[in-house]
Coordinates of C-alpha atoms in Angstrom, one line a residue:
M1 CA 0.0 0.0 0.0
T2 CA 1.0 3.7 -0.3
T3 CA 3.8 4.4 2.2
R4 CA 2.8 6.7 5.1
S5 CA 5.7 8.7 6.4
S6 CA 6.5 11.4 8.9
V7 CA 8.2 14.7 8.0
A8 CA 8.2 18.4 8.7
I9 CA 8.6 21.1 6.1
T10 CA 9.9 24.3 7.7
G11 CA 10.3 28.0 6.8
A12 CA 8.2 27.9 3.7
Y13 CA 5.5 30.3 2.4
V14 CA 2.6 28.0 3.1
V15 CA -0.5 28.3 1.0
P16 CA -3.2 26.1 2.6
V17 CA -5.8 27.3 0.1
A18 CA -8.6 26.7 2.6
S19 CA -7.1 29.4 4.9
E20 CA -4.8 32.4 4.7
P21 CA -1.2 31.9 3.6
I22 CA 1.5 31.7 6.3
E23 CA 4.9 33.4 6.1
H24 CA 7.8 31.2 7.3
G25 CA 5.3 28.4 8.1
T26 CA 5.8 24.8 9.1
V27 CA 3.7 21.8 8.1
L28 CA 4.0 18.6 10.2
I29 CA 3.0 15.3 8.7
E30 CA 2.9 12.3 10.9
N31 CA 2.2 8.7 9.7
G32 CA 1.1 10.1 6.3
A33 CA -1.4 12.7 7.6
I34 CA -1.1 16.5 8.3
T35 CA -1.2 17.1 12.1
A36 CA -0.1 20.7 12.4
V37 CA 0.2 23.9 10.3
G38 CA 1.5 27.2 11.4
Q39 CA 4.5 29.4 12.4
D40 CA 4.9 27.9 15.9
V41 CA 4.8 24.1 15.4
T42 CA 6.5 21.7 17.8
I43 CA 8.4 19.1 15.8
P44 CA 8.7 15.7 17.6
E45 CA 12.3 14.7 18.2
G46 CA 13.7 12.5 15.4
T47 CA 11.2 13.7 12.7
P48 CA 13.0 14.3 9.3
T49 CA 12.8 17.9 8.2
I50 CA 12.9 19.7 4.8
D51 CA 14.0 23.3 4.7
G52 CA 11.5 25.2 2.7
T53 CA 13.0 28.6 3.2
G54 CA 12.3 30.8 0.2
K55 CA 9.9 28.2 -1.3
W56 CA 6.2 28.0 -1.6
L57 CA 4.3 25.0 -0.1
L58 CA 0.9 24.1 -1.5
P59 CA -1.4 21.1 -1.4
G60 CA -1.0 18.6 -4.2
F61 CA -3.3 19.6 -7.1
V62 CA -6.5 17.6 -7.9
E63 CA -7.2 16.7 -11.6
A64 CA -11.0 16.5 -11.6
H65 CA -11.5 14.8 -14.9
G66 CA -8.7 12.9 -16.6
H67 CA -7.8 9.7 -18.3
I68 CA -4.2 9.0 -17.2
G69 CA -3.6 5.2 -17.1
T70 CA -6.7 4.5 -19.2
H71 CA -5.6 6.4 -22.3
E72 CA -1.9 5.8 -22.1
E73 CA 0.9 8.0 -23.5
G74 CA 2.4 6.8 -26.8
E75 CA 0.6 3.4 -26.9
G76 CA -2.0 4.0 -29.6
W77 CA -5.0 1.6 -29.6
A78 CA -3.2 -0.9 -27.4
G79 CA -3.1 1.5 -24.4
N80 CA -6.5 3.2 -25.0
D81 CA -9.2 1.7 -22.8
T82 CA -11.2 4.9 -22.2
N83 CA -14.4 4.0 -24.2
E84 CA -16.2 0.7 -24.4
M85 CA -18.3 1.9 -27.4
T86 CA -20.3 -1.3 -28.0
D87 CA -23.2 -0.5 -25.7
P88 CA -24.7 2.9 -25.1
N89 CA -25.3 2.0 -21.4
G90 CA -22.0 1.3 -19.8
S91 CA -23.2 1.7 -16.2
A92 CA -21.7 -1.7 -15.3
L93 CA -18.2 -0.6 -16.4
R94 CA -15.5 0.7 -14.0
A95 CA -12.5 2.8 -14.9
L96 CA -10.5 1.1 -12.2
D97 CA -10.3 -2.0 -14.3
A98 CA -8.5 -0.1 -17.1
V99 CA -5.8 1.8 -15.2
N100 CA -2.2 1.1 -15.9
I101 CA -0.3 3.0 -13.1
D102 CA 3.0 2.7 -15.1
D103 CA 1.6 5.1 -17.7
E104 CA 4.1 8.0 -18.3
G105 CA 1.2 10.4 -17.6
F106 CA 1.5 9.7 -13.9
R107 CA 5.1 10.9 -13.9
D108 CA 4.1 14.0 -15.8
A109 CA 1.4 14.6 -13.1
L110 CA 4.1 14.7 -10.4
A111 CA 6.1 17.2 -12.4
G112 CA 3.0 19.4 -12.5
G113 CA 2.3 19.0 -8.8
V114 CA -0.8 16.9 -9.3
T115 CA -1.1 14.3 -6.6
S116 CA -4.7 13.2 -7.0
A117 CA -6.8 12.5 -10.1
V118 CA -10.4 11.4 -10.8
L119 CA -10.1 9.0 -13.7
K120 CA -13.2 8.6 -15.9
P121 CA -14.4 6.5 -18.8
G122 CA -14.7 8.4 -22.0
S123 CA -17.5 10.4 -23.6
G124 CA -18.5 8.0 -26.4
N125 CA -21.4 6.5 -24.6
P126 CA -24.5 8.2 -23.0
I127 CA -23.5 6.3 -19.9
G128 CA -19.7 5.6 -19.8
G129 CA -19.2 3.9 -16.4
Q130 CA -18.0 4.4 -12.9
T131 CA -15.1 6.7 -12.1
I132 CA -12.2 6.3 -9.6
A133 CA -10.2 8.7 -7.5
I134 CA -6.6 7.8 -7.0
K135 CA -3.2 9.1 -5.9
T136 CA -0.9 9.7 -8.9
W137 CA 1.9 7.7 -7.4
G138 CA 2.7 5.3 -4.6
G139 CA 1.5 1.8 -5.0
R140 CA 2.6 -1.5 -6.6
I141 CA -0.9 -1.9 -8.1
V142 CA -3.7 0.7 -8.7
D143 CA -5.8 -0.6 -5.8
E144 CA -3.1 0.6 -3.4
Q145 CA -3.5 4.2 -4.7
V146 CA -7.3 4.4 -4.5
I147 CA -8.6 7.4 -2.6
S148 CA -12.3 6.5 -3.2
D149 CA -14.1 4.1 -5.4
S150 CA -17.4 5.8 -4.6
V151 CA -17.1 9.1 -6.6
S152 CA -19.3 9.3 -9.7
V153 CA -20.6 7.9 -12.9
K154 CA -19.6 9.4 -16.3
S155 CA -22.3 10.3 -18.8
A156 CA -22.2 12.2 -22.1
L157 CA -24.6 14.4 -24.1
G158 CA -24.0 16.2 -27.3
E159 CA -22.0 15.3 -30.4
N160 CA -19.9 12.4 -29.1
P161 CA -22.5 9.7 -28.5
K162 CA -24.5 11.0 -31.4
R163 CA -21.5 10.5 -33.7
V164 CA -20.4 7.1 -32.3
Y165 CA -23.8 5.4 -32.5
G166 CA -25.0 7.3 -35.6
E167 CA -22.1 5.8 -37.5
Q168 CA -23.2 2.4 -36.3
K169 CA -26.8 3.3 -37.4
T170 CA -28.2 2.4 -34.0
L171 CA -29.7 4.2 -31.0
P172 CA -28.8 6.9 -30.1
S173 CA -28.0 8.9 -33.3
T174 CA -29.6 12.1 -32.1
R175 CA -29.7 14.2 -29.0
L176 CA -33.2 13.1 -28.2
G177 CA -32.1 9.5 -28.5
T178 CA -29.2 10.1 -26.1
A179 CA -31.5 11.6 -23.5
H180 CA -33.8 8.6 -24.0
V181 CA -31.0 6.1 -23.3
I182 CA -30.2 7.9 -20.0
R183 CA -33.9 8.3 -19.0
K184 CA -34.7 4.7 -19.7
A185 CA -31.7 3.5 -17.8
F186 CA -32.8 5.4 -14.7
V187 CA -36.4 4.2 -15.0
D188 CA -35.2 0.6 -15.3
A189 CA -33.0 1.2 -12.2
Q190 CA -35.9 2.6 -10.2
N191 CA -38.0 -0.5 -11.2
Y192 CA -35.1 -2.7 -10.3
V193 CA -34.7 -1.2 -6.8
A194 CA -38.4 -1.6 -6.1
K195 CA -38.3 -5.3 -7.1
R196 CA -35.0 -5.8 -5.2
D197 CA -36.4 -4.3 -2.0
A198 CA -39.6 -6.2 -2.3
A199 CA -37.7 -9.5 -2.7
A200 CA -35.5 -8.6 0.3
A201 CA -38.6 -7.9 2.4
K202 CA -40.0 -11.3 1.6
G203 CA -36.6 -13.1 2.0
E204 CA -36.8 -14.2 -1.7
P205 CA -33.7 -14.6 -4.0
F206 CA -33.1 -11.8 -6.5
D207 CA -30.9 -11.7 -9.6
R208 CA -28.4 -8.8 -9.3
D209 CA -27.6 -6.5 -12.2
L210 CA -24.3 -4.6 -12.0
G211 CA -25.4 -1.7 -14.1
K212 CA -28.6 -1.1 -12.3
E213 CA -26.9 -1.5 -8.9
T214 CA -24.6 1.4 -9.9
L215 CA -27.4 3.6 -11.1
A216 CA -29.3 2.9 -7.8
R217 CA -26.3 4.4 -6.0
V218 CA -26.6 7.5 -8.2
L219 CA -30.3 7.8 -7.3
T220 CA -29.5 7.7 -3.6
G221 CA -26.9 10.4 -3.9
E222 CA -23.9 8.1 -3.1
L223 CA -22.4 8.7 -6.5
A224 CA -22.4 12.0 -8.4
W225 CA -23.4 12.2 -12.1
D226 CA -20.5 13.5 -14.1
Q227 CA -22.2 14.9 -17.2
H228 CA -20.0 15.6 -20.3
T229 CA -21.7 18.5 -22.0
H230 CA -20.6 21.6 -23.9
R231 CA -23.5 23.4 -25.5
A232 CA -26.0 25.4 -23.4
D233 CA -29.0 23.4 -24.7
D234 CA -27.2 20.2 -23.7
I235 CA -26.5 21.6 -20.3
A236 CA -30.2 22.4 -20.0
T237 CA -30.9 18.7 -20.9
A238 CA -28.5 17.6 -18.2
I239 CA -30.3 19.8 -15.6
R240 CA -33.7 18.5 -16.8
L241 CA -32.7 14.9 -16.4
S242 CA -31.1 15.4 -13.0
E243 CA -34.2 17.1 -11.6
E244 CA -36.4 14.4 -13.1
F245 CA -34.5 11.7 -11.2
G246 CA -33.1 13.7 -8.3
Y247 CA -29.5 12.9 -8.7
R248 CA -26.4 15.0 -7.9
L249 CA -25.2 16.7 -11.1
V250 CA -21.7 17.9 -11.9
V251 CA -21.3 19.5 -15.3
N252 CA -18.0 18.5 -17.0
H253 CA -16.5 20.8 -19.7
G254 CA -19.4 23.3 -19.7
T255 CA -18.1 25.2 -22.6
E256 CA -21.2 27.3 -22.9
G257 CA -22.0 27.3 -19.3
H258 CA -21.4 31.1 -19.1
L259 CA -24.6 31.6 -21.3
I260 CA -26.8 30.1 -18.5
A261 CA -24.5 30.8 -15.6
D262 CA -27.3 32.4 -13.5
I263 CA -29.3 29.1 -13.8
L264 CA -26.3 27.0 -12.8
A265 CA -25.6 29.3 -9.8
E266 CA -29.2 29.3 -8.7
K267 CA -29.4 25.5 -8.8
D268 CA -25.9 25.3 -7.2
I269 CA -24.6 23.0 -10.0
P270 CA -20.8 22.9 -10.1
V271 CA -18.8 23.0 -13.4
I272 CA -15.5 21.3 -14.1
Y273 CA -14.3 23.6 -17.0
G274 CA -11.9 22.7 -19.7
P275 CA -9.7 21.6 -21.4
M276 CA -8.7 25.2 -22.2
F277 CA -5.6 25.0 -24.5
V278 CA -7.4 23.4 -27.4
S279 CA -8.6 24.5 -30.8
R280 CA -12.3 24.7 -31.6
S281 CA -12.4 21.2 -33.1
K282 CA -16.1 20.7 -33.3
V283 CA -19.3 22.7 -33.4
E284 CA -20.2 22.3 -29.8
V285 CA -17.0 24.0 -28.6
R286 CA -17.1 26.9 -31.0
R287 CA -17.5 29.3 -28.1
R288 CA -14.6 28.0 -26.1
A289 CA -12.7 30.8 -24.4
N290 CA -10.6 31.0 -21.2
V291 CA -12.8 33.9 -20.0
N292 CA -15.9 31.7 -19.8
V293 CA -14.9 30.1 -16.5
A294 CA -14.4 33.6 -15.1
K295 CA -17.9 34.6 -16.2
M296 CA -19.4 31.5 -14.5
A297 CA -17.5 32.2 -11.3
A298 CA -18.6 35.8 -11.3
A299 CA -22.2 34.6 -11.5
G300 CA -21.7 32.5 -8.4
V301 CA -21.0 29.1 -10.1
R302 CA -18.6 26.8 -8.2
V303 CA -15.9 25.9 -10.7
A304 CA -13.0 23.5 -11.2
I305 CA -10.5 23.3 -14.0
T306 CA -9.5 20.2 -16.0
T307 CA -6.9 19.2 -18.5
D308 CA -8.9 16.2 -19.7
H309 CA -5.5 14.5 -20.0
P310 CA -4.3 13.5 -22.6
V311 CA -6.2 16.2 -24.4
I312 CA -3.9 18.6 -22.5
P313 CA -0.9 17.2 -20.7
I314 CA -1.8 16.8 -17.0
D315 CA 1.3 18.8 -15.9
F316 CA -0.3 21.9 -17.6
L317 CA -3.2 21.9 -15.1
V318 CA -1.6 24.8 -13.1
H319 CA -0.9 26.8 -16.4
Q320 CA -4.6 26.5 -17.3
A321 CA -5.5 28.0 -13.9
S322 CA -2.9 30.8 -14.3
F323 CA -4.3 31.6 -17.7
A324 CA -7.8 31.7 -16.3
A325 CA -6.6 34.1 -13.6
R326 CA -5.0 36.2 -16.4
D327 CA -8.4 36.3 -18.1
G328 CA -10.5 37.4 -15.1
L329 CA -10.9 34.5 -12.7
P330 CA -9.9 35.7 -9.3
R331 CA -6.5 34.3 -8.3
E332 CA -7.9 32.6 -5.1
T333 CA -10.7 31.0 -7.2
A334 CA -8.3 29.8 -9.8
L335 CA -6.2 28.1 -7.1
A336 CA -9.3 26.6 -5.5
A337 CA -10.4 25.4 -9.0
I338 CA -7.5 22.9 -8.9
T339 CA -7.5 22.0 -5.2
T340 CA -10.4 22.5 -2.8
N341 CA -13.2 22.8 -5.3
P342 CA -12.8 19.6 -7.2
A343 CA -12.2 17.8 -3.9
S344 CA -15.5 19.2 -2.6
F345 CA -17.5 18.5 -5.8
L346 CA -16.5 14.9 -5.9
G347 CA -16.5 14.0 -2.2
L348 CA -12.7 13.9 -1.6
D349 CA -12.3 16.9 0.7
D350 CA -11.9 14.7 3.8
R351 CA -8.6 13.4 2.3
V352 CA -7.1 15.9 -0.2
G353 CA -7.3 19.4 -1.7
A354 CA -5.9 21.6 1.1
I355 CA -3.3 21.8 3.8
R356 CA -5.0 21.4 7.1
P357 CA -4.8 18.9 10.0
G358 CA -6.5 15.6 9.3
L359 CA -5.9 15.6 5.5
D360 CA -3.4 13.4 3.7
G361 CA 0.1 14.7 3.7
D362 CA 0.0 15.4 -0.1
V363 CA 2.1 18.5 -0.5
V364 CA 4.3 20.1 -3.1
L365 CA 7.3 22.4 -2.5
W366 CA 7.5 24.9 -5.4
S367 CA 10.5 27.1 -6.2
G368 CA 8.1 30.1 -6.1
D369 CA 4.6 31.1 -7.1
P370 CA 3.2 28.1 -9.2
F371 CA 1.2 30.6 -11.3
D372 CA 4.6 32.0 -12.5
S373 CA 5.6 29.8 -15.5
D374 CA 9.3 30.3 -14.5
Q375 CA 8.7 28.3 -11.3
R376 CA 8.6 24.5 -10.9
A377 CA 7.5 21.8 -8.5
E378 CA 10.8 20.9 -6.8
R379 CA 9.6 18.2 -4.3
V380 CA 6.4 16.2 -4.2
L381 CA 5.2 14.3 -1.2
I382 CA 2.3 11.9 -1.1
T383 CA 1.2 10.8 2.4
G384 CA 4.4 12.3 3.6
T385 CA 6.6 10.2 1.3
E386 CA 8.8 12.0 -1.2
V387 CA 8.0 10.6 -4.7
Y388 CA 9.5 13.3 -6.9
R389 CA 12.3 15.7 -6.8
W390 CA 13.8 18.2 -9.3
D391 CA 17.5 17.7 -9.4
H392 CA 19.1 21.1 -10.3
E393 CA 22.6 19.6 -10.8
A394 CA 21.6 16.9 -13.3
D395 CA 22.2 17.0 -17.0
G396 CA 25.2 19.3 -16.9
G397 CA 23.4 21.8 -14.7
R398 CA 20.3 22.0 -16.9
G399 CA 18.3 19.9 -14.3
A400 CA 16.1 16.8 -14.5
R401 CA 13.2 15.3 -12.8
R402 CA 13.8 12.4 -10.4
V403 CA 10.8 10.1 -9.8
V404 CA 11.1 7.6 -7.0
E405 CA 10.2 4.5 -9.1
R406 CA 8.2 1.6 -7.8
T407 CA 11.2 -0.7 -8.6
D408 CA 13.2 1.5 -6.2
R409 CA 10.6 1.3 -3.4
F410 CA 9.3 -2.2 -3.6
S411 CA 12.3 -4.3 -4.9

């Protein structure tokens, strides 16, 4: 399992995100968890220390919507297990079963200060499958990196499922067909729950259905509904369906969310915005602009930012946030959009997303302000264990990243 270590980082400019920054601060991590944060922290005798003088210490960033490990770097079709596009209803599928933790994307995540990621099936199906939240490093197998397996279910509206199944000349080939697949799946799940509960009350046997069991967890609110949707009309459909069945909606991408930002804010529907550094490759993203996320936040929408890796390399997550800040998103909100907000949206805020006692010791020591593109992540710790370091002296003084490989830790 992920190693849980004890360490103190001293003298840094600590940015907890959930509270005010601390000059010359100390963060104490014991047995993998943060136990103290402040200027006057007593460090137990024998605790290893890291001198953070002149550096910035932040929580590890949270990628709210990515495909590292499921859509692998440089592997083509052999390493792409993001979409099972043979059945519009993939509610029985689980992203966990497709994650290769040796994907190079995980090493890139560390270089960008990303220590947690929610990995999701792709957007080819109306219902793509169950997501998984994991640490971006630390285990021998993916199960040892899991933060939560009760996060959400991925769903898609708009062009993608319409194109995929339209080419197969089967349902759904239209937007109304896509909505029908989702609506029917939930009605079937409701009927399934009624029959299951009746059988349990009578003590009778009942045939389980993996997909309907998953959707039943969405209906009870245990799992969020991660809705891939770009156009404002598709976002309206997402809201309509969520209100019809009473589930917890999180809009993913939300390219035109700024056009109905007041509605999203009034209904308190969060938006995971992005990817941002992309061309307008299809009709539904023709209004893509960095300023859109700022407009939504200004209207009161809770926002997060995603790279949708590998659409944008995951180590560029912080650069997307800095560009959003440049284009009007308040700096504090931009930082929250890659830390506290995604952790809150997806039920991970009891483990990650900030620097405060009780949370996992996932912290990153930066050379300076991470929104300054000249600065870099110098040391990355997950549950108090250093998993990455920038070696300034390597490669003839040009520097190089040093990842603590699994073979080094578990051989």
